[in-house]
Structures are given as structure tokens and as C-alpha cells.
């Protein structure tokens, strides 16, 4: 089957490359270290970019966590302060009224 042949070719190529690398490392050390250095020079900038992306996502997640903590703390304080409870009631009433107005407008149809 073609899938099996593909894997066999990949395994042969891998083994050949590994054998060449071992031969270089044992017999031509300076060339082996040159290839290692070459590989590092090619891959480090890409890895640095990925590391910066990870740090950015980490900062955003940490900020979201702080926001969640502040919100939870605020909501617990809302329940304690009577003045804020009345504001909370006004907001709920406003939302209910806005919903009713929307329903009436939908029943009337487009103007």
C-alpha cells in the first residue's frame, strides 16, 4: 500500500540522516558543531516569537483573572451597601422596561 511505502521512505530517510549526523559527530566534530550552531541560529528567532506570544497570552489571562476577582468583590459589596442595591433595582427595572418596549415595537412591525 502507498501509506506503508511512504512510511518506509520516511524511516529510511530518517535513519540515513541520523547515520550521517552520528558520523559527523564522531569523525568531524567541528562540522557537527557548525551544523548544530546553524540549526540554533535558524530556530531561535522563531522560538523567541512563540515565547513572546505565550507571555502575551499569559498577561491577558492574568488580567482577566484580576478583572474577575475585582468584579466578584464589587458584587459582594453591592449586596452590603443599601444605596447600591437601589441602583441595582433601577437597572433591573430599566432592563425590564427596555425589554417590554422592544416587544411592543416588534409587535407593531417595522415603522
PDB file of N, CA and C in Angstrom:
ATOM      1  N   UNK A   1       0.834  -1.187   0.000  1.00  0.00           N
ATOM      2  CA  UNK A   1       0.000   0.000   0.000  1.00  0.00           C
ATOM      3  C   UNK A   1       0.880   1.252   0.000  1.00  0.00           C
ATOM      4  N   UNK A   2       0.330   2.339  -0.509  1.00  0.00           N
ATOM      5  CA  UNK A   2       1.115   3.570  -0.638  1.00  0.00           C
ATOM      6  C   UNK A   2       1.442   4.181   0.719  1.00  0.00           C
ATOM      7  N   UNK A   3       0.549   4.033   1.697  1.00  0.00           N
ATOM      8  CA  UNK A   3       0.803   4.553   3.039  1.00  0.00           C
ATOM      9  C   UNK A   3       1.995   3.870   3.675  1.00  0.00           C
ATOM     10  N   UNK A   4       2.074   2.561   3.505  1.00  0.00           N
ATOM     11  CA  UNK A   4       3.183   1.794   4.074  1.00  0.00           C
ATOM     12  C   UNK A   4       4.497   2.189   3.391  1.00  0.00           C
ATOM     13  N   UNK A   5       4.453   2.338   2.066  1.00  0.00           N
ATOM     14  CA  UNK A   5       5.655   2.749   1.330  1.00  0.00           C
ATOM     15  C   UNK A   5       6.118   4.135   1.763  1.00  0.00           C
ATOM     16  N   UNK A   6       5.157   5.028   1.986  1.00  0.00           N
ATOM     17  CA  UNK A   6       5.502   6.384   2.412  1.00  0.00           C
ATOM     18  C   UNK A   6       6.238   6.343   3.750  1.00  0.00           C
ATOM     19  N   UNK A   7       5.708   5.540   4.690  1.00  0.00           N
ATOM     20  CA  UNK A   7       6.358   5.419   5.990  1.00  0.00           C
ATOM     21  C   UNK A   7       7.742   4.788   5.867  1.00  0.00           C
ATOM     22  N   UNK A   8       7.870   3.799   5.000  1.00  0.00           N
ATOM     23  CA  UNK A   8       9.180   3.167   4.810  1.00  0.00           C
ATOM     24  C   UNK A   8      10.194   4.173   4.271  1.00  0.00           C
ATOM     25  N   UNK A   9       9.765   5.010   3.311  1.00  0.00           N
ATOM     26  CA  UNK A   9      10.670   6.037   2.781  1.00  0.00           C
ATOM     27  C   UNK A   9      11.061   7.027   3.866  1.00  0.00           C
ATOM     28  N   UNK A  10      10.087   7.424   4.682  1.00  0.00           N
ATOM     29  CA  UNK A  10      10.365   8.373   5.762  1.00  0.00           C
ATOM     30  C   UNK A  10      11.342   7.774   6.784  1.00  0.00           C
ATOM     31  N   UNK A  11      11.144   6.492   7.123  1.00  0.00           N
ATOM     32  CA  UNK A  11      12.030   5.828   8.085  1.00  0.00           C
ATOM     33  C   UNK A  11      13.434   5.713   7.509  1.00  0.00           C
ATOM     34  N   UNK A  12      13.535   5.341   6.232  1.00  0.00           N
ATOM     35  CA  UNK A  12      14.866   5.252   5.596  1.00  0.00           C
ATOM     36  C   UNK A  12      15.564   6.606   5.591  1.00  0.00           C
ATOM     37  N   UNK A  13      14.824   7.659   5.239  1.00  0.00           N
ATOM     38  CA  UNK A  13      15.414   8.996   5.199  1.00  0.00           C
ATOM     39  C   UNK A  13      15.867   9.424   6.593  1.00  0.00           C
ATOM     40  N   UNK A  14      15.049   9.135   7.600  1.00  0.00           N
ATOM     41  CA  UNK A  14      15.407   9.476   8.971  1.00  0.00           C
ATOM     42  C   UNK A  14      16.665   8.725   9.406  1.00  0.00           C
ATOM     43  N   UNK A  15      16.697   7.432   9.121  1.00  0.00           N
ATOM     44  CA  UNK A  15      17.857   6.621   9.509  1.00  0.00           C
ATOM     45  C   UNK A  15      19.116   7.097   8.796  1.00  0.00           C
ATOM     46  N   UNK A  16      18.983   7.423   7.515  1.00  0.00           N
ATOM     47  CA  UNK A  16      20.137   7.898   6.750  1.00  0.00           C
ATOM     48  C   UNK A  16      20.657   9.212   7.332  1.00  0.00           C
ATOM     49  N   UNK A  17      19.750  10.150   7.613  1.00  0.00           N
ATOM     50  CA  UNK A  17      20.151  11.445   8.167  1.00  0.00           C
ATOM     51  C   UNK A  17      20.765  11.262   9.551  1.00  0.00           C
ATOM     52  N   UNK A  18      20.173  10.392  10.367  1.00  0.00           N
ATOM     53  CA  UNK A  18      20.723  10.136  11.706  1.00  0.00           C
ATOM     54  C   UNK A  18      22.117   9.529  11.609  1.00  0.00           C
ATOM     55  N   UNK A  19      22.291   8.607  10.681  1.00  0.00           N
ATOM     56  CA  UNK A  19      23.596   7.979  10.488  1.00  0.00           C
ATOM     57  C   UNK A  19      24.637   9.017  10.061  1.00  0.00           C
ATOM     58  N   UNK A  20      24.252   9.896   9.136  1.00  0.00           N
ATOM     59  CA  UNK A  20      25.176  10.950   8.698  1.00  0.00           C
ATOM     60  C   UNK A  20      25.546  11.865   9.865  1.00  0.00           C
ATOM     61  N   UNK A  21      24.551  12.224  10.668  1.00  0.00           N
ATOM     62  CA  UNK A  21      24.820  13.107  11.808  1.00  0.00           C
ATOM     63  C   UNK A  21      25.730  12.452  12.834  1.00  0.00           C
ATOM     64  N   UNK A  22      25.515  11.155  13.108  1.00  0.00           N
ATOM     65  CA  UNK A  22      26.398  10.440  14.039  1.00  0.00           C
ATOM     66  C   UNK A  22      27.810  10.353  13.485  1.00  0.00           C
ATOM     67  N   UNK A  23      27.921  10.090  12.191  1.00  0.00           N
ATOM     68  CA  UNK A  23      29.250  10.019  11.554  1.00  0.00           C
ATOM     69  C   UNK A  23      29.958  11.375  11.687  1.00  0.00           C
ATOM     70  N   UNK A  24      29.220  12.456  11.426  1.00  0.00           N
ATOM     71  CA  UNK A  24      29.813  13.787  11.554  1.00  0.00           C
ATOM     72  C   UNK A  24      30.249  14.057  12.985  1.00  0.00           C
ATOM     73  N   UNK A  25      29.401  13.708  13.932  1.00  0.00           N
ATOM     74  CA  UNK A  25      29.705  13.975  15.330  1.00  0.00           C
ATOM     75  C   UNK A  25      30.951  13.216  15.776  1.00  0.00           C
ATOM     76  N   UNK A  26      31.102  11.979  15.320  1.00  0.00           N
ATOM     77  CA  UNK A  26      32.235  11.152  15.739  1.00  0.00           C
ATOM     78  C   UNK A  26      33.510  11.524  14.981  1.00  0.00           C
ATOM     79  N   UNK A  27      33.403  11.725  13.666  1.00  0.00           N
ATOM     80  CA  UNK A  27      34.597  11.896  12.846  1.00  0.00           C
ATOM     81  C   UNK A  27      34.928  13.346  12.510  1.00  0.00           C
ATOM     82  N   UNK A  28      33.938  14.188  12.447  1.00  0.00           N
ATOM     83  CA  UNK A  28      34.181  15.582  12.068  1.00  0.00           C
ATOM     84  C   UNK A  28      33.460  16.493  13.060  1.00  0.00           C
ATOM     85  N   UNK A  29      34.012  16.552  14.239  1.00  0.00           N
ATOM     86  CA  UNK A  29      33.367  17.245  15.347  1.00  0.00           C
ATOM     87  C   UNK A  29      33.101  18.716  15.045  1.00  0.00           C
ATOM     88  N   UNK A  30      34.063  19.395  14.448  1.00  0.00           N
ATOM     89  CA  UNK A  30      33.873  20.831  14.197  1.00  0.00           C
ATOM     90  C   UNK A  30      32.718  21.074  13.225  1.00  0.00           C
ATOM     91  N   UNK A  31      32.599  20.210  12.202  1.00  0.00           N
ATOM     92  CA  UNK A  31      31.495  20.346  11.257  1.00  0.00           C
ATOM     93  C   UNK A  31      30.158  20.040  11.951  1.00  0.00           C
ATOM     94  N   UNK A  32      30.154  19.068  12.843  1.00  0.00           N
ATOM     95  CA  UNK A  32      28.938  18.723  13.583  1.00  0.00           C
ATOM     96  C   UNK A  32      28.492  19.906  14.447  1.00  0.00           C
ATOM     97  N   UNK A  33      29.431  20.521  15.135  1.00  0.00           N
ATOM     98  CA  UNK A  33      29.076  21.676  15.960  1.00  0.00           C
ATOM     99  C   UNK A  33      28.650  22.863  15.099  1.00  0.00           C
ATOM    100  N   UNK A  34      29.229  22.990  13.919  1.00  0.00           N
ATOM    101  CA  UNK A  34      28.812  24.039  12.995  1.00  0.00           C
ATOM    102  C   UNK A  34      27.349  23.823  12.601  1.00  0.00           C
ATOM    103  N   UNK A  35      26.981  22.583  12.299  1.00  0.00           N
ATOM    104  CA  UNK A  35      25.588  22.289  11.920  1.00  0.00           C
ATOM    105  C   UNK A  35      24.637  22.529  13.097  1.00  0.00           C
ATOM    106  N   UNK A  36      25.074  22.193  14.291  1.00  0.00           N
ATOM    107  CA  UNK A  36      24.250  22.449  15.475  1.00  0.00           C
ATOM    108  C   UNK A  36      24.043  23.951  15.645  1.00  0.00           C
ATOM    109  N   UNK A  37      25.128  24.708  15.505  1.00  0.00           N
ATOM    110  CA  UNK A  37      25.036  26.165  15.621  1.00  0.00           C
ATOM    111  C   UNK A  37      24.118  26.733  14.539  1.00  0.00           C
ATOM    112  N   UNK A  38      24.243  26.216  13.328  1.00  0.00           N
ATOM    113  CA  UNK A  38      23.412  26.658  12.207  1.00  0.00           C
ATOM    114  C   UNK A  38      21.928  26.410  12.524  1.00  0.00           C
ATOM    115  N   UNK A  39      21.645  25.253  13.074  1.00  0.00           N
ATOM    116  CA  UNK A  39      20.274  24.912  13.441  1.00  0.00           C
ATOM    117  C   UNK A  39      19.743  25.869  14.516  1.00  0.00           C
ATOM    118  N   UNK A  40      20.576  26.157  15.500  1.00  0.00           N
ATOM    119  CA  UNK A  40      20.177  27.059  16.580  1.00  0.00           C
ATOM    120  C   UNK A  40      19.902  28.457  16.033  1.00  0.00           C
ATOM    121  N   UNK A  41      20.764  28.933  15.149  1.00  0.00           N
ATOM    122  CA  UNK A  41      20.592  30.270  14.574  1.00  0.00           C
ATOM    123  C   UNK A  41      19.282  30.353  13.784  1.00  0.00           C
ATOM    124  N   UNK A  42      18.902  29.260  13.129  1.00  0.00           N
ATOM    125  CA  UNK A  42      17.669  29.257  12.348  1.00  0.00           C
ATOM    126  C   UNK A  42      16.427  29.176  13.234  1.00  0.00           C
ATOM    127  N   UNK A  43      16.488  28.425  14.320  1.00  0.00           N
ATOM    128  CA  UNK A  43      15.279  28.166  15.104  1.00  0.00           C
ATOM    129  C   UNK A  43      15.039  29.125  16.263  1.00  0.00           C
ATOM    130  N   UNK A  44      16.074  29.732  16.810  1.00  0.00           N
ATOM    131  CA  UNK A  44      15.909  30.582  17.989  1.00  0.00           C
ATOM    132  C   UNK A  44      14.992  31.781  17.726  1.00  0.00           C
ATOM    133  N   UNK A  45      15.126  32.512  16.613  1.00  0.00           N
ATOM    134  CA  UNK A  45      14.206  33.643  16.414  1.00  0.00           C
ATOM    135  C   UNK A  45      12.738  33.208  16.395  1.00  0.00           C
ATOM    136  N   UNK A  46      12.448  32.090  15.762  1.00  0.00           N
ATOM    137  CA  UNK A  46      11.079  31.577  15.732  1.00  0.00           C
ATOM    138  C   UNK A  46      10.608  31.229  17.141  1.00  0.00           C
ATOM    139  N   UNK A  47      11.458  30.580  17.909  1.00  0.00           N
ATOM    140  CA  UNK A  47      11.104  30.206  19.280  1.00  0.00           C
ATOM    141  C   UNK A  47      10.925  31.439  20.165  1.00  0.00           C
ATOM    142  N   UNK A  48      11.713  32.489  19.917  1.00  0.00           N
ATOM    143  CA  UNK A  48      11.550  33.724  20.683  1.00  0.00           C
ATOM    144  C   UNK A  48      10.191  34.356  20.390  1.00  0.00           C
ATOM    145  N   UNK A  49       9.782  34.312  19.122  1.00  0.00           N
ATOM    146  CA  UNK A  49       8.470  34.839  18.756  1.00  0.00           C
ATOM    147  C   UNK A  49       7.358  34.081  19.452  1.00  0.00           C
ATOM    148  N   UNK A  50       7.485  32.774  19.495  1.00  0.00           N
ATOM    149  CA  UNK A  50       6.481  31.946  20.171  1.00  0.00           C
ATOM    150  C   UNK A  50       6.468  32.262  21.667  1.00  0.00           C
ATOM    151  N   UNK A  51       7.652  32.435  22.258  1.00  0.00           N
ATOM    152  CA  UNK A  51       7.732  32.748  23.689  1.00  0.00           C
ATOM    153  C   UNK A  51       7.054  34.082  23.979  1.00  0.00           C
ATOM    154  N   UNK A  52       7.229  35.069  23.100  1.00  0.00           N
ATOM    155  CA  UNK A  52       6.573  36.365  23.295  1.00  0.00           C
ATOM    156  C   UNK A  52       5.056  36.226  23.201  1.00  0.00           C
ATOM    157  N   UNK A  53       4.578  35.410  22.264  1.00  0.00           N
ATOM    158  CA  UNK A  53       3.135  35.185  22.142  1.00  0.00           C
ATOM    159  C   UNK A  53       2.582  34.529  23.405  1.00  0.00           C
ATOM    160  N   UNK A  54       3.304  33.558  23.926  1.00  0.00           N
ATOM    161  CA  UNK A  54       2.869  32.867  25.141  1.00  0.00           C
ATOM    162  C   UNK A  54       2.816  33.848  26.311  1.00  0.00           C
ATOM    163  N   UNK A  55       3.834  34.707  26.437  1.00  0.00           N
ATOM    164  CA  UNK A  55       3.840  35.693  27.521  1.00  0.00           C
ATOM    165  C   UNK A  55       2.679  36.668  27.375  1.00  0.00           C
ATOM    166  N   UNK A  56       2.372  37.061  26.151  1.00  0.00           N
ATOM    167  CA  UNK A  56       1.255  37.976  25.903  1.00  0.00           C
ATOM    168  C   UNK A  56      -0.067  37.334  26.329  1.00  0.00           C
ATOM    169  N   UNK A  57      -0.270  36.093  25.949  1.00  0.00           N
ATOM    170  CA  UNK A  57      -1.494  35.381  26.335  1.00  0.00           C
ATOM    171  C   UNK A  57      -1.546  35.216  27.849  1.00  0.00           C
ATOM    172  N   UNK A  58      -0.407  34.945  28.451  1.00  0.00           N
ATOM    173  CA  UNK A  58      -0.345  34.782  29.903  1.00  0.00           C
ATOM    174  C   UNK A  58      -0.738  36.087  30.608  1.00  0.00           C
ATOM    175  N   UNK A  59      -0.230  37.236  30.103  1.00  0.00           N
ATOM    176  CA  UNK A  59      -0.587  38.527  30.704  1.00  0.00           C
ATOM    177  C   UNK A  59      -2.077  38.805  30.551  1.00  0.00           C
ATOM    178  N   UNK A  60      -2.630  38.503  29.364  1.00  0.00           N
ATOM    179  CA  UNK A  60      -4.061  38.723  29.147  1.00  0.00           C
ATOM    180  C   UNK A  60      -4.897  37.852  30.086  1.00  0.00           C
ATOM    181  N   UNK A  61      -4.497  36.599  30.253  1.00  0.00           N
ATOM    182  CA  UNK A  61      -5.232  35.687  31.139  1.00  0.00           C
ATOM    183  C   UNK A  61      -5.138  36.158  32.584  1.00  0.00           C
ATOM    184  N   UNK A  62      -3.964  36.628  32.968  1.00  0.00           N
ATOM    185  CA  UNK A  62      -3.797  37.132  34.328  1.00  0.00           C
ATOM    186  C   UNK A  62      -4.669  38.371  34.536  1.00  0.00           C
ATOM    187  N   UNK A  63      -4.706  39.259  33.554  1.00  0.00           N
ATOM    188  CA  UNK A  63      -5.552  40.452  33.642  1.00  0.00           C
ATOM    189  C   UNK A  63      -7.019  40.088  33.741  1.00  0.00           C
ATOM    190  N   UNK A  64      -7.446  39.098  32.967  1.00  0.00           N
ATOM    191  CA  UNK A  64      -8.847  38.649  33.028  1.00  0.00           C
ATOM    192  C   UNK A  64      -9.153  38.071  34.406  1.00  0.00           C
ATOM    193  N   UNK A  65      -8.204  37.373  34.974  1.00  0.00           N
ATOM    194  CA  UNK A  65      -8.390  36.822  36.319  1.00  0.00           C
ATOM    195  C   UNK A  65      -8.544  37.931  37.352  1.00  0.00           C
ATOM    196  N   UNK A  66      -7.708  38.987  37.234  1.00  0.00           N
ATOM    197  CA  UNK A  66      -7.837  40.127  38.144  1.00  0.00           C
ATOM    198  C   UNK A  66      -9.188  40.802  37.971  1.00  0.00           C
ATOM    199  N   UNK A  67      -9.606  40.972  36.711  1.00  0.00           N
ATOM    200  CA  UNK A  67     -10.918  41.580  36.449  1.00  0.00           C
ATOM    201  C   UNK A  67     -12.032  40.774  37.100  1.00  0.00           C
ATOM    202  N   UNK A  68     -11.933  39.462  36.992  1.00  0.00           N
ATOM    203  CA  UNK A  68     -12.953  38.593  37.582  1.00  0.00           C
ATOM    204  C   UNK A  68     -12.964  38.734  39.102  1.00  0.00           C
ATOM    205  N   UNK A  69     -11.781  38.793  39.702  1.00  0.00           N
ATOM    206  CA  UNK A  69     -11.709  38.956  41.157  1.00  0.00           C
ATOM    207  C   UNK A  69     -12.305  40.289  41.595  1.00  0.00           C
ATOM    208  N   UNK A  70     -11.957  41.371  40.876  1.00  0.00           N
ATOM    209  CA  UNK A  70     -12.497  42.686  41.218  1.00  0.00           C
ATOM    210  C   UNK A  70     -14.015  42.707  41.062  1.00  0.00           C
ATOM    211  N   UNK A  71     -14.509  42.084  40.001  1.00  0.00           N
ATOM    212  CA  UNK A  71     -15.956  42.039  39.775  1.00  0.00           C
ATOM    213  C   UNK A  71     -16.655  41.273  40.887  1.00  0.00           C
ATOM    214  N   UNK A  72     -16.103  40.139  41.261  1.00  0.00           N
ATOM    215  CA  UNK A  72     -16.706  39.345  42.339  1.00  0.00           C
ATOM    216  C   UNK A  72     -16.703  40.130  43.647  1.00  0.00           C
ATOM    217  N   UNK A  73     -15.606  40.825  43.916  1.00  0.00           N
ATOM    218  CA  UNK A  73     -15.529  41.631  45.138  1.00  0.00           C
ATOM    219  C   UNK A  73     -16.565  42.756  45.090  1.00  0.00           C
ATOM    220  N   UNK A  74     -16.681  43.426  43.942  1.00  0.00           N
ATOM    221  CA  UNK A  74     -17.651  44.509  43.800  1.00  0.00           C
ATOM    222  C   UNK A  74     -19.074  44.004  44.003  1.00  0.00           C
ATOM    223  N   UNK A  75     -19.381  42.861  43.381  1.00  0.00           N
ATOM    224  CA  UNK A  75     -20.730  42.320  43.511  1.00  0.00           C
ATOM    225  C   UNK A  75     -21.058  41.942  44.958  1.00  0.00           C
ATOM    226  N   UNK A  76     -20.068  41.453  45.673  1.00  0.00           N
ATOM    227  CA  UNK A  76     -20.327  41.135  47.078  1.00  0.00           C
ATOM    228  C   UNK A  76     -20.542  42.410  47.883  1.00  0.00           C
ATOM    229  N   UNK A  77     -19.873  43.510  47.512  1.00  0.00           N
ATOM    230  CA  UNK A  77     -20.059  44.785  48.201  1.00  0.00           C
ATOM    231  C   UNK A  77     -21.401  45.409  47.851  1.00  0.00           C
ATOM    232  N   UNK A  78     -21.894  45.166  46.621  1.00  0.00           N
ATOM    233  CA  UNK A  78     -23.188  45.708  46.211  1.00  0.00           C
ATOM    234  C   UNK A  78     -24.277  45.200  47.136  1.00  0.00           C
ATOM    235  N   UNK A  79     -24.173  43.960  47.530  1.00  0.00           N
ATOM    236  CA  UNK A  79     -25.187  43.378  48.399  1.00  0.00           C
ATOM    237  C   UNK A  79     -25.148  43.994  49.801  1.00  0.00           C
ATOM    238  N   UNK A  80     -24.033  44.568  50.190  1.00  0.00           N
ATOM    239  CA  UNK A  80     -23.874  45.137  51.529  1.00  0.00           C
ATOM    240  C   UNK A  80     -24.360  46.591  51.576  1.00  0.00           C
ATOM    241  N   UNK A  81     -24.106  47.360  50.528  1.00  0.00           N
ATOM    242  CA  UNK A  81     -24.394  48.796  50.531  1.00  0.00           C
ATOM    243  C   UNK A  81     -25.821  49.045  50.031  1.00  0.00           C
ATOM    244  N   UNK A  82     -26.698  49.592  50.878  1.00  0.00           N
ATOM    245  CA  UNK A  82     -28.101  49.788  50.501  1.00  0.00           C
ATOM    246  C   UNK A  82     -28.279  50.718  49.301  1.00  0.00           C
ATOM    247  N   UNK A  83     -27.457  51.764  49.216  1.00  0.00           N
ATOM    248  CA  UNK A  83     -27.593  52.706  48.107  1.00  0.00           C
ATOM    249  C   UNK A  83     -27.356  52.004  46.772  1.00  0.00           C
ATOM    250  N   UNK A  84     -26.398  51.123  46.752  1.00  0.00           N
ATOM    251  CA  UNK A  84     -26.103  50.401  45.515  1.00  0.00           C
ATOM    252  C   UNK A  84     -27.195  49.388  45.195  1.00  0.00           C
ATOM    253  N   UNK A  85     -27.848  48.879  46.226  1.00  0.00           N
ATOM    254  CA  UNK A  85     -28.943  47.944  45.978  1.00  0.00           C
ATOM    255  C   UNK A  85     -30.086  48.659  45.260  1.00  0.00           C
ATOM    256  N   UNK A  86     -30.349  49.909  45.640  1.00  0.00           N
ATOM    257  CA  UNK A  86     -31.420  50.635  44.955  1.00  0.00           C
ATOM    258  C   UNK A  86     -31.028  50.924  43.509  1.00  0.00           C
ATOM    259  N   UNK A  87     -29.771  51.230  43.281  1.00  0.00           N
ATOM    260  CA  UNK A  87     -29.306  51.439  41.904  1.00  0.00           C
ATOM    261  C   UNK A  87     -29.452  50.142  41.122  1.00  0.00           C
ATOM    262  N   UNK A  88     -29.117  49.057  41.755  1.00  0.00           N
ATOM    263  CA  UNK A  88     -29.251  47.752  41.114  1.00  0.00           C
ATOM    264  C   UNK A  88     -30.718  47.503  40.742  1.00  0.00           C
ATOM    265  N   UNK A  89     -31.641  47.865  41.616  1.00  0.00           N
ATOM    266  CA  UNK A  89     -33.065  47.727  41.326  1.00  0.00           C
ATOM    267  C   UNK A  89     -33.488  48.595  40.158  1.00  0.00           C
ATOM    268  N   UNK A  90     -32.964  49.822  40.088  1.00  0.00           N
ATOM    269  CA  UNK A  90     -33.285  50.713  38.976  1.00  0.00           C
ATOM    270  C   UNK A  90     -32.805  50.136  37.650  1.00  0.00           C
ATOM    271  N   UNK A  91     -31.596  49.563  37.686  1.00  0.00           N
ATOM    272  CA  UNK A  91     -31.042  48.968  36.464  1.00  0.00           C
ATOM    273  C   UNK A  91     -31.901  47.797  36.018  1.00  0.00           C
ATOM    274  N   UNK A  92     -32.320  46.967  36.972  1.00  0.00           N
ATOM    275  CA  UNK A  92     -33.188  45.832  36.625  1.00  0.00           C
ATOM    276  C   UNK A  92     -34.498  46.316  36.028  1.00  0.00           C
ATOM    277  N   UNK A  93     -35.095  47.348  36.646  1.00  0.00           N
ATOM    278  CA  UNK A  93     -36.345  47.912  36.115  1.00  0.00           C
ATOM    279  C   UNK A  93     -36.140  48.480  34.712  1.00  0.00           C
ATOM    280  N   UNK A  94     -35.032  49.164  34.511  1.00  0.00           N
ATOM    281  CA  UNK A  94     -34.751  49.734  33.195  1.00  0.00           C
ATOM    282  C   UNK A  94     -34.620  48.635  32.149  1.00  0.00           C
ATOM    283  N   UNK A  95     -33.970  47.541  32.505  1.00  0.00           N
ATOM    284  CA  UNK A  95     -33.811  46.427  31.566  1.00  0.00           C
ATOM    285  C   UNK A  95     -35.160  45.788  31.245  1.00  0.00           C
ATOM    286  N   UNK A  96     -36.013  45.627  32.271  1.00  0.00           N
ATOM    287  CA  UNK A  96     -37.346  45.046  32.057  1.00  0.00           C
ATOM    288  C   UNK A  96     -38.151  45.960  31.145  1.00  0.00           C
ATOM    289  N   UNK A  97     -38.118  47.275  31.426  1.00  0.00           N
ATOM    290  CA  UNK A  97     -38.865  48.228  30.600  1.00  0.00           C
ATOM    291  C   UNK A  97     -38.340  48.252  29.162  1.00  0.00           C
ATOM    292  N   UNK A  98     -37.030  48.191  29.001  1.00  0.00           N
ATOM    293  CA  UNK A  98     -36.456  48.171  27.657  1.00  0.00           C
ATOM    294  C   UNK A  98     -36.913  46.928  26.906  1.00  0.00           C
ATOM    295  N   UNK A  99     -37.004  45.812  27.622  1.00  0.00           N
ATOM    296  CA  UNK A  99     -37.467  44.572  27.007  1.00  0.00           C
ATOM    297  C   UNK A  99     -38.926  44.695  26.582  1.00  0.00           C
ATOM    298  N   UNK A 100     -39.740  45.310  27.430  1.00  0.00           N
ATOM    299  CA  UNK A 100     -41.158  45.499  27.096  1.00  0.00           C
ATOM    300  C   UNK A 100     -41.322  46.414  25.881  1.00  0.00           C
ATOM    301  N   UNK A 101     -40.556  47.481  25.855  1.00  0.00           N
ATOM    302  CA  UNK A 101     -40.608  48.406  24.709  1.00  0.00           C
ATOM    303  C   UNK A 101     -40.223  47.680  23.430  1.00  0.00           C
ATOM    304  N   UNK A 102     -39.196  46.870  23.505  1.00  0.00           N
ATOM    305  CA  UNK A 102     -38.758  46.108  22.325  1.00  0.00           C
ATOM    306  C   UNK A 102     -39.854  45.169  21.852  1.00  0.00           C
ATOM    307  N   UNK A 103     -40.517  44.503  22.805  1.00  0.00           N
ATOM    308  CA  UNK A 103     -41.619  43.593  22.445  1.00  0.00           C
ATOM    309  C   UNK A 103     -42.741  44.353  21.747  1.00  0.00           C
ATOM    310  N   UNK A 104     -43.099  45.514  22.274  1.00  0.00           N
ATOM    311  CA  UNK A 104     -44.157  46.324  21.653  1.00  0.00           C
ATOM    312  C   UNK A 104     -43.764  46.762  20.252  1.00  0.00           C
ATOM    313  N   UNK A 105     -42.513  47.148  20.083  1.00  0.00           N
ATOM    314  CA  UNK A 105     -42.050  47.573  18.763  1.00  0.00           C
ATOM    315  C   UNK A 105     -42.066  46.413  17.791  1.00  0.00           C
ATOM    316  N   UNK A 106     -41.698  45.231  18.282  1.00  0.00           N
ATOM    317  CA  UNK A 106     -41.702  44.036  17.405  1.00  0.00           C
ATOM    318  C   UNK A 106     -43.125  43.671  16.993  1.00  0.00           C
ATOM    319  N   UNK A 107     -44.097  43.849  17.906  1.00  0.00           N
ATOM    320  CA  UNK A 107     -45.487  43.537  17.580  1.00  0.00           C
ATOM    321  C   UNK A 107     -46.039  44.497  16.533  1.00  0.00           C
ATOM    322  N   UNK A 108     -45.659  45.758  16.631  1.00  0.00           N
ATOM    323  CA  UNK A 108     -46.150  46.748  15.688  1.00  0.00           C
ATOM    324  C   UNK A 108     -45.562  46.527  14.299  1.00  0.00           C
ATOM    325  N   UNK A 109     -44.382  45.957  14.256  1.00  0.00           N
ATOM    326  CA  UNK A 109     -43.738  45.735  12.960  1.00  0.00           C
ATOM    327  C   UNK A 109     -42.867  46.933  12.601  1.00  0.00           C
ATOM    328  N   UNK A 110     -42.235  46.858  11.428  1.00  0.00           N
ATOM    329  CA  UNK A 110     -41.330  47.947  11.021  1.00  0.00           C
ATOM    330  C   UNK A 110     -42.099  49.245  10.791  1.00  0.00           C
ATOM    331  N   UNK A 111     -41.485  50.351  11.183  1.00  0.00           N
ATOM    332  CA  UNK A 111     -42.129  51.656  11.046  1.00  0.00           C
ATOM    333  C   UNK A 111     -41.931  52.210   9.669  1.00  0.00           C
TER     334      UNK A 111
END
